[in-house]
């Protein structure tokens, strides 16, 4: 409904007084060259299905790979986020497939309202599961000493957090169901949409949880994750030398134990690099969509009579570009995981060699040998 609202205002602005006023249009020129807008819209028409279908394909591969019997940090959050990424992409297909195949999906009453409601739910879940996964890994990385990573593994707690995020997403998006109503062949705002409660309280509340808190949190996580990555720790097992507690000798243990502990620390550092990269991707590809919605809604709230006749067309242009960047970030997640996580590459290797969970059950002996050789000791959280 956000795009629908911008589109309605762009048509109203174009058909009003600015078409007859040369002075005003000179004072408020177009921000973006219309030729550039038309060119990008032409590219967008072909790039949109490629990006969204590729995102669904690689997200499915990521989901199946994460389902393999290999332990890695923040696995429940990564797995759950991938599920909601796929749902977000499928919703994008439903919203835009009518441009390519008008009659392929059945029409039902108030479909735009329900799509908008689902969009806000999935938008909230995708952002906040990522933030919680960053917080979870940051706390683990700061407190870990290389040997006690399993102490911070809490599958039950992660399930409760994920369930809480889903419920909050549904609750916070409920007003979207009652903000619009269908009237003949169009949609119009309801009394709730124009009320003080919605315009001045719910408006700022939405953008606090969708824009300002995620923006601040990502910068905090970039600093803390960089700190844990740059902090060099040497992990040794110290044992007392005889009865004299003032002197200690370094006990390295057997070579296999030393190799496992080193591999655990190395994998944790790689996952930290993964989250740092994902923070940059969210800053560049996800939060621009939140900025476009925020400033677009601010323009809609302006009650001045002087408005550029092309401003809402430019907002529509920015909306389409920022949304396709959102989908591009989901597409890139598979490649980021493949580059930074050795355990994810092991999961992907099991998938492409057809050694799925059922195959591992039938070949338990060979699987246990392989896990003994390749397991990093990073346990699921």
C-alpha angles and dihedrals in degrees: 000000000000092000091043090054093049090047093052092051093046090056092047093047093049094051096050139079100305092075087067099039116080097176095057094047088051091052092048107037124180112280094211124041108253090223090058090049093052092047093050091046089054091051091044091056091062099030095053098068091041094053097042095046091045089049091054091048096050092040089056090051089049091049094050092045092052089051090065119108096259123116120231136158120272090007096148091052094046091046094048093044090053090054092053091044088059091048090049091052092046089052088052088055091052092049097050108025091092089071090063104026109020099188103035095099122052117245121234133179117282092002094153091053093052092044089051091050092052091045093057091047094051092041090056094045095049093051099042099043087056091050092049091048089052090050092048094050093043093054091047094048093049096048099037120102096189097263107057101053089124091064089071096048109112114163092170093053092047090053091051092049092049091048090049092052091051092050092047090050090055094046096047092048097049095096088062088070092059100037095081137036133188119250115185104302098343139057125242134188121262129224090264091057092056096039125110091243092060100035099045107022109026091039093058093038091056094050092045091058096036101040121005101045094043091047093051093042094051092054090049091050091048089057097043095043091049088051093053090046095050095042105099115211129181113205117206135164107233121202128183117257104236113302096327107101092187094073128057135187126209112249110197097181122214120331093250092055091047090050093051093049091048091048091050092053092045093050091049089053091049091051088050089055088048092056092045089054091047090052090055090048091051091050093050103034111021108034094052087070090055090049092051092051091047097050092038090056090047090056089050090053093054112106097192120124094222110082131148110251091224100044095096091045087056090047089053089050091050090046094055093045095047092047093052088049088055089055090045090058090056089050092051094051093082092054093046091052091048093051100045107030120067091187091054089052087053089051091049091048090054090050098050092045089054092244095137127159094279091049090050090055092054093046099041096149097053091043093054091051091050092048090050090056099041107025110118096199093240105140127211115263 
